[in-house]
């Protein structure tokens, strides 16, 4: 039979005649199945449309309010003299000169990671910027300090200050004017966050206290650039990706006002109060607006509410617009700019597109900060920073011999002992020791950036298969948070020297994952590491090869002691319950004295005194949605909703009622302590509902200058004391040891719901060294800030009324003393 033909205009039927009747018969027979399927097929496009609309709506839900104009710096508090001098200098500058000092310039004569423009006629030489929060990066003649996370684990504010003091002096001797640290964001919202090791702790209070001391220490020599402002919590999609003309934006951190204040902004406020001179806006978007052009963040929060008097610099290549970024409060673009480099700011002032007062303010803030921290008396710009270490250069030794004991102490105090069965530690003159894993010296940063990292930086794309382990002792993390050691004291060197003293025989294998174990071993030490770096988020929280090594050694050695050099959270459940794993230490990132420090703890010269500044879960899934980064999932505008509010890390575990393996604040030592005698002496009063004026309404009220209640850090009353909580702690063991007493409060508040309940929060800590059988008093001073919550309606911090729960003890979950006070 001839097939009917179709003419040019006719459409061929979907099904031909015979097939049609067969199809109809089939449909009749199977109508129960066919009808729903047909309905679904018909509905699919509709569902697709709804999905698209929802996605769109979801992005649109999170918008950042506009706050104009940018508040002008005016010399609040002890900044007044610097502002007078700055005004005098800037008053003589042309618009072109002002424009010129707001941008980074190419400088081939120094190794500074950024150099700002100069105004030579006025004696302003520009500024040298250099990483990072953990020591002078990528050069010679400097020390490698313990990383931020390691200092967080030390819970020692004095040590944080000392470290910054020595580090700042090194920056100064190198001719660096601005040290790009300390880091407060990422705070550690995401367990696998690549840069969590650069900040101190997954808690805003601890970050604020240690960060403020770091600012004070650094700024005795140079300007500190607190970073990354703000809500920068992941590396994945941190920068825009070109994507063949269809650019994918940086991730948008979508968060509400309360979460912003009580979590992410919190530590920055402490550091601005401590006098920070520079702040770096971050790569991410905040509620869909880039941080470096986000007027709510820079004008509203930083310069308005916190009354920041210094200048805002962009993260490197984090500027994405010209005038919008200037109007939003950005004062300097780094390391170069395509937006301001052709006198665009000057021209915009001349055309009326930019208010002249904004450009004057940008220049004045920069010059005032230069004067405020004595940079007019600094060494020539970048003098000790050779552009290329491989070419002949003058060697500048920036190290102060007096820093040695502090470096060692920093390295020691960040170690956290989490398991110690039957007192296997400290070691007691072992006859035979077997050692395995990665514990020889290696300077990662000195060798250069890892290939993966260079690729990642170049392409801006998320890195595939980033490494979890590096060969050799991990003393720092990677990227701009790393630093170059003057030397490395490796665990192997340090243990060998102890073996010499004790006559111990050492057997080692640094290669195999299934090493042979000498049966006479008194103990087997296994050193593993967990690497992390800027540019990528970690692929997991425990690398399988290291777990295999530990399990293999433990199966052959009944006294297996595991030391983990970890640049972030590291899970241990693959082996920690094995009876043969007798002791475990989180050694974090101790800097160049890693070996000396671990040996002094293993051999009991000192007791371990670190406590976890984050939560170690039993399994990855216990972190829930906060395990890994948000993914773009094909979107050109990746969205990351911070729906957990303030409940990150331990607060999330409390809120979800999930029991961790090792909780925030946990850590053992070689002694034991008894807590007693809790006393609360608080006289805070509830903030009256009708008398509160907002701390800063918006940019239109540029009136901080007329408000004596406002100073550096914002409302000064927030920093006033509302009383103390005291307790006594006795050392009930037989050796001297340090205890970290911690205070947690459960703050009564209106905003609490079942999915995001308010939990206890850290509000005080004190580290005390106590001799055996002695008792020490600890006193936690509470500031108004510490008993306040952010009220989004009133746009003010308020002290809520009701009963405040008080918990004092050894960790967030182990609080032998409980009480309350009522406001
Ligand atoms: C990092 C900053 C760093 C800057 C300069 C950026 O990639 O995010 O933390 O200070 O580079 O090295």
PDB file of C-alpha atoms and ligand atoms in Angstrom, residues 113-114 130-132 137 180-181 183 195 198 227-228 232 235 238-239 280 283 314-316 457 480-481 534-535, ligand 1:
ATOM      1  CA  UNK A 113      51.189  42.054  46.769  1.00  0.00           C
ATOM      2  CA  UNK A 114      49.688  45.499  46.224  1.00  0.00           C
ATOM      3  CA  UNK A 130      51.069  42.414  51.919  1.00  0.00           C
ATOM      4  CA  UNK A 131      49.683  39.142  53.221  1.00  0.00           C
ATOM      5  CA  UNK A 132      48.821  37.944  55.641  1.00  0.00           C
ATOM      6  CA  UNK A 137      54.119  35.877  53.155  1.00  0.00           C
ATOM      7  CA  UNK A 180      46.390  41.987  55.216  1.00  0.00           C
ATOM      8  CA  UNK A 181      44.898  40.433  58.323  1.00  0.00           C
ATOM      9  CA  UNK A 183      40.906  37.133  59.185  1.00  0.00           C
ATOM     10  CA  UNK A 195      39.897  29.203  54.446  1.00  0.00           C
ATOM     11  CA  UNK A 198      42.900  31.542  58.586  1.00  0.00           C
ATOM     12  CA  UNK A 227      39.100  40.857  56.299  1.00  0.00           C
ATOM     13  CA  UNK A 228      36.983  39.646  54.572  1.00  0.00           C
ATOM     14  CA  UNK A 232      32.486  35.373  52.922  1.00  0.00           C
ATOM     15  CA  UNK A 235      35.683  29.376  48.118  1.00  0.00           C
ATOM     16  CA  UNK A 238      34.004  33.031  45.148  1.00  0.00           C
ATOM     17  CA  UNK A 239      34.868  35.005  41.999  1.00  0.00           C
ATOM     18  CA  UNK A 280      38.951  44.520  53.061  1.00  0.00           C
ATOM     19  CA  UNK A 283      34.599  38.517  46.981  1.00  0.00           C
ATOM     20  CA  UNK A 314      38.814  45.760  47.790  1.00  0.00           C
ATOM     21  CA  UNK A 315      39.918  42.161  47.917  1.00  0.00           C
ATOM     22  CA  UNK A 316      42.207  41.517  44.981  1.00  0.00           C
ATOM     23  CA  UNK A 457      43.543  31.299  40.613  1.00  0.00           C
ATOM     24  CA  UNK A 480      47.470  33.949  51.065  1.00  0.00           C
ATOM     25  CA  UNK A 481      47.055  32.587  54.593  1.00  0.00           C
ATOM     26  CA  UNK A 534      42.386  29.432  49.633  1.00  0.00           C
ATOM     27  CA  UNK A 535      40.675  28.979  46.244  1.00  0.00           C
TER      28      UNK A 535
HETATM   29  C1  LIG B   1      42.712  36.961  49.112  1.00  0.00           C
HETATM   30  C2  LIG B   1      43.049  37.983  50.175  1.00  0.00           C
HETATM   31  C3  LIG B   1      44.477  38.406  49.992  1.00  0.00           C
HETATM   32  C4  LIG B   1      44.673  38.946  48.599  1.00  0.00           C
HETATM   33  C5  LIG B   1      46.076  39.423  48.319  1.00  0.00           C
HETATM   34  C6  LIG B   1      43.069  37.416  47.715  1.00  0.00           C
HETATM   35  O1  LIG B   1      42.958  36.373  46.819  1.00  0.00           O
HETATM   36  O2  LIG B   1      41.339  36.662  49.182  1.00  0.00           O
HETATM   37  O3  LIG B   1      42.848  37.430  51.450  1.00  0.00           O
HETATM   38  O4  LIG B   1      44.806  39.342  50.977  1.00  0.00           O
HETATM   39  O5  LIG B   1      44.373  37.928  47.671  1.00  0.00           O
HETATM   40  O6  LIG B   1      46.949  38.348  48.232  1.00  0.00           O
END
